[in-house]
Amino acid sequence: MAAAPLYFGESNRRLYGVYHHAEAPSSRVPGVLLFNPFGEEAIRAYRIFKLLAERLARIGAPVLRFDYFGAGDSAGDCADVTFGGMVRDAASAQEELQAMSAKRRFAWIGLGLGGAVAAAAARENDVRLEHLFLWDAVVNGTQYLRELHAAHLAFLARNLDQPAGAVAKRVGPAPDTMAEALGFAVSQALSREVGAIDLSKTGFPRAARVHFMRPGAHAPESSVVATAESAAKSVHVFEDDSDPWNSDDALNSYFIPTAAIDYIVDAIGSNR
Amino acid sequence: MSERLVQIGESGALHGVLCTPSANRAGGASLLLFNAGVVHRIGAHRLNVKIARAMQKEGAPSLRFDLSGLGESPAKSGGVGHQEQATIDISAAVDLLSSEAEAQAVVSLGMCSGADNGYRAALNDERIKGLILLDPYAYPNRMAAAEDMLARAASPERWMRKAASLMSAKSDNGGADAVEDLDQARPLPPRTSFGADLKRLTDGGVRILIVYTGFVRSMISRPSHFFSIFPEYDFGSRIDVVTMPEIDHTYTELSAQSALIGHVGDWLKRHFPLAGGAE
């Protein structure tokens, strides 16, 4: 079977995942773990990750994609999602990937908030990675919460035909008062933890190669790149000028950021 | 949580999650949940999971699954179109749900294109005893158009936003643009055809809950608008219509999701009660 859905993890924290068997197993290619973004963005990323996993499996990489506790088909309510919990789930997923693939070398790919989760989980568990892909990753949590709040207000104002001010009054005028975003609960604990993310200060895990993948004009801050350079053998920056993967237009469409997927598959396949 | 992964259909190609209550009770309903648009089986904002687990607490089992070519289910090759394939897939899911929850009546819940697939499947499979249609087809009608005009006249802000959107070459017409965009991928059947199909279903004993959001507020913002669209059909008391014009198409706000789950739960309890009454 090419892809096998499964449950794994602690009994009181059961996680849903899909394991993609390598089609032509190769010792040269690492096992790959995919880290979802948060909330609505995970739904927008679903097809992207599925296609990415299939492409990677085709070049010989076993791949695990999974839902955090409180997300997707995993157990738990949306209100239970915390950043610490996501990091804990990442460790469970890595254990599962290791057990299923028998691989010793790994590449992690984190999209959106998943990038920050991957960085934190690798650092906390001292996982040495061949590749760490930070794809449109949250490197500054305060900025991310601001963007999430703005996206939530804009989406509601547009879809409810209501003045932005009226929506803001109902939702809360500032990111730290936001109890929900784009259909998902944002607990105070989650908000506090995410607000504290600053990859330029917290540092990077040890990884042979760190790849910053930023769409359009969102170049990574030089301080973040400098911090990554201190921990990685090499740092790569991939600029993608295609439409953002998480735009409203990308919702309920077949939009796929092909150039970004090609970049990842090529980097893992050629181990550069 | 009592959920398990299942594979559906003769070849097991369709992937889903069966969600069962802790105690098996006679009567009541079992729910079928599947894709809306191209979103995988968890639904917009994970709504299918939230509904499944809320109804599980009320004693209703459910099966949420991916139709062919969506989510984890591979596309089928062969000359069957997507709509026809969806009908085949839903019947295969009814097979599994009926075998797992034989004492319950199967109710299909679908949003938007999922509503369309659900009602077509019910026309084809009489084991489906209930339909929950979220933003199914809607049609212009004079009563709603006049009321929408009056509402706009009473709201200078809405006129200002309309003017601003016209200047930016985007018309603000109470969701009609969105409906038009969607209709390119979701062809609207003739009014009489949809009405006749609903009549056939209700005559066959199918109970239907229709929920319209603000997505179609220019056409339906009160239950009476829906019934005025089909004056030639008497659906008896088998169709219940709920309108939520202040809510967006995908129930983005958590309060909207709670309201929907409340409506679904109340309607199921009323029309598909558990034997001996709900606990």
XYZ file of C-alpha atoms in Angstrom, chain B residues 34-223:
190
model
C -18.315 13.975 3.514
C -16.572 16.625 1.479
C -17.715 20.156 0.761
C -16.004 21.374 -2.390
C -12.425 20.110 -2.432
C -11.940 20.312 1.343
C -11.048 16.911 2.807
C -13.435 15.011 5.019
C -12.864 17.001 8.226
C -14.846 19.781 6.558
C -14.470 23.534 6.510
C -13.074 24.665 9.881
C -13.066 20.985 10.939
C -16.838 21.249 11.130
C -17.512 17.605 10.225
C -15.351 16.430 13.133
C -17.024 18.867 15.521
C -20.503 17.771 14.408
C -19.588 14.059 14.540
C -18.244 14.297 18.094
C -21.120 16.470 19.317
C -23.666 14.009 17.896
C -21.671 11.085 19.324
C -22.368 12.554 22.773
C -26.079 12.557 21.859
C -25.902 8.864 20.979
C -25.589 9.165 17.188
C -22.872 7.266 15.331
C -21.384 8.817 12.213
C -19.171 8.067 9.276
C -17.136 10.894 7.776
C -15.334 9.966 4.603
C -13.659 11.220 1.470
C -15.423 10.871 -1.854
C -13.403 9.491 -4.779
C -10.687 11.905 -5.839
C -10.870 13.955 -2.633
C -8.915 13.785 0.625
C -7.391 10.331 1.121
C -9.611 8.567 -1.410
C -8.040 8.087 -4.838
C -9.845 9.144 -7.989
C -11.663 6.402 -9.872
C -10.771 5.877 -13.468
C -13.537 5.014 -15.874
C -16.221 6.954 -17.615
C -18.270 8.024 -14.594
C -18.594 11.750 -13.891
C -17.921 13.244 -10.452
C -21.610 13.645 -9.545
C -22.499 10.093 -10.499
C -19.400 8.769 -8.729
C -20.361 10.714 -5.582
C -23.765 9.014 -5.604
C -22.089 5.600 -5.920
C -19.627 6.476 -3.128
C -22.358 7.644 -0.775
C -24.306 4.430 -1.315
C -21.169 2.448 -0.460
C -20.860 4.504 2.727
C -24.522 3.796 3.535
C -23.705 0.069 3.202
C -21.002 0.364 5.845
C -22.917 2.667 8.150
C -26.020 0.473 7.937
C -24.041 -2.614 8.846
C -22.359 -0.862 11.783
C -25.439 0.975 13.028
C -28.340 -1.050 11.736
C -30.800 0.247 14.308
C -30.349 3.850 13.240
C -31.830 5.802 10.327
C -29.187 7.125 7.942
C -29.095 10.902 7.667
C -26.782 12.616 5.186
C -25.328 15.997 6.103
C -23.641 18.055 3.394
C -22.573 21.629 2.841
C -22.830 23.425 -0.490
C -21.725 20.921 -3.163
C -21.908 18.329 -0.372
C -25.596 19.172 0.020
C -26.057 18.657 -3.721
C -24.327 15.280 -3.560
C -26.380 14.281 -0.511
C -29.739 15.006 -2.040
C -28.848 13.296 -5.312
C -27.728 10.237 -3.352
C -31.019 10.207 -1.419
C -32.930 10.203 -4.722
C -30.951 7.109 -5.633
C -30.860 5.301 -2.280
C -34.003 4.977 -0.215
C -32.045 3.863 2.837
C -31.243 7.562 3.377
C -34.098 8.679 5.605
C -32.959 12.168 6.425
C -31.101 15.008 4.751
C -29.390 17.997 6.273
C -28.617 20.459 3.506
C -26.389 23.426 4.317
C -26.768 26.143 1.687
C -28.332 23.965 -0.985
C -29.578 25.534 -4.219
C -31.320 28.878 -3.821
C -33.346 30.864 -6.323
C -34.213 34.549 -6.630
C -37.677 35.486 -5.457
C -39.551 38.779 -5.294
C -40.281 38.662 -1.577
C -36.614 38.384 -0.591
C -35.425 40.868 -3.224
C -37.811 43.545 -1.932
C -36.785 42.942 1.668
C -33.087 43.027 0.796
C -33.587 46.350 -0.995
C -35.350 47.786 2.058
C -32.591 46.550 4.350
C -29.985 48.257 2.197
C -31.990 51.466 2.089
C -32.067 51.484 5.883
C -28.322 51.026 6.129
C -26.205 53.908 4.792
C -23.073 51.942 5.661
C -24.065 49.135 3.330
C -24.612 51.638 0.521
C -21.209 53.184 1.235
C -19.548 49.795 1.044
C -21.428 49.055 -2.142
C -20.189 52.328 -3.678
C -16.632 51.593 -2.570
C -16.743 48.105 -4.000
C -18.189 49.380 -7.287
C -15.322 51.857 -7.519
C -12.899 49.017 -7.102
C -14.801 47.177 -9.849
C -16.175 44.594 -7.466
C -19.886 44.674 -6.908
C -21.249 44.119 -3.439
C -24.563 42.444 -3.972
C -25.283 40.522 -0.884
C -23.398 37.408 -1.815
C -24.726 37.123 -5.361
C -21.219 37.438 -6.824
C -20.018 34.637 -4.640
C -23.011 32.578 -5.684
C -22.224 33.319 -9.320
C -18.562 32.314 -8.887
C -19.608 29.130 -7.172
C -22.212 28.356 -9.805
C -19.469 28.072 -12.414
C -18.398 24.941 -10.579
C -21.863 24.150 -9.216
C -24.463 24.376 -11.972
C -27.887 25.404 -10.709
C -30.643 23.027 -11.784
C -33.941 24.568 -12.936
C -36.124 25.612 -10.002
C -38.863 23.194 -10.982
C -36.413 20.312 -11.194
C -35.057 20.913 -7.668
C -38.574 21.417 -6.324
C -39.825 18.213 -7.943
C -36.880 16.279 -6.523
C -37.553 17.594 -3.013
C -41.209 16.690 -3.427
C -40.278 13.172 -4.502
C -38.034 12.789 -1.487
C -40.585 14.064 1.019
C -43.318 11.940 -0.539
C -40.988 8.994 0.005
C -40.816 9.836 3.701
C -37.447 11.597 3.779
C -37.136 14.308 6.443
C -35.133 17.358 5.370
C -33.482 20.122 7.354
C -32.307 23.019 5.202
C -30.041 25.700 6.662
C -29.394 28.840 4.637
C -26.659 31.275 5.671
C -25.900 34.841 4.661
C -24.245 33.393 1.556
C -27.658 33.541 -0.120
C -29.187 36.340 1.981
C -30.282 38.272 -1.112
C -32.453 35.278 -2.026
C -33.362 33.569 1.234
C -33.152 35.263 4.604
C -36.370 33.883 6.117
C -37.876 30.376 5.907
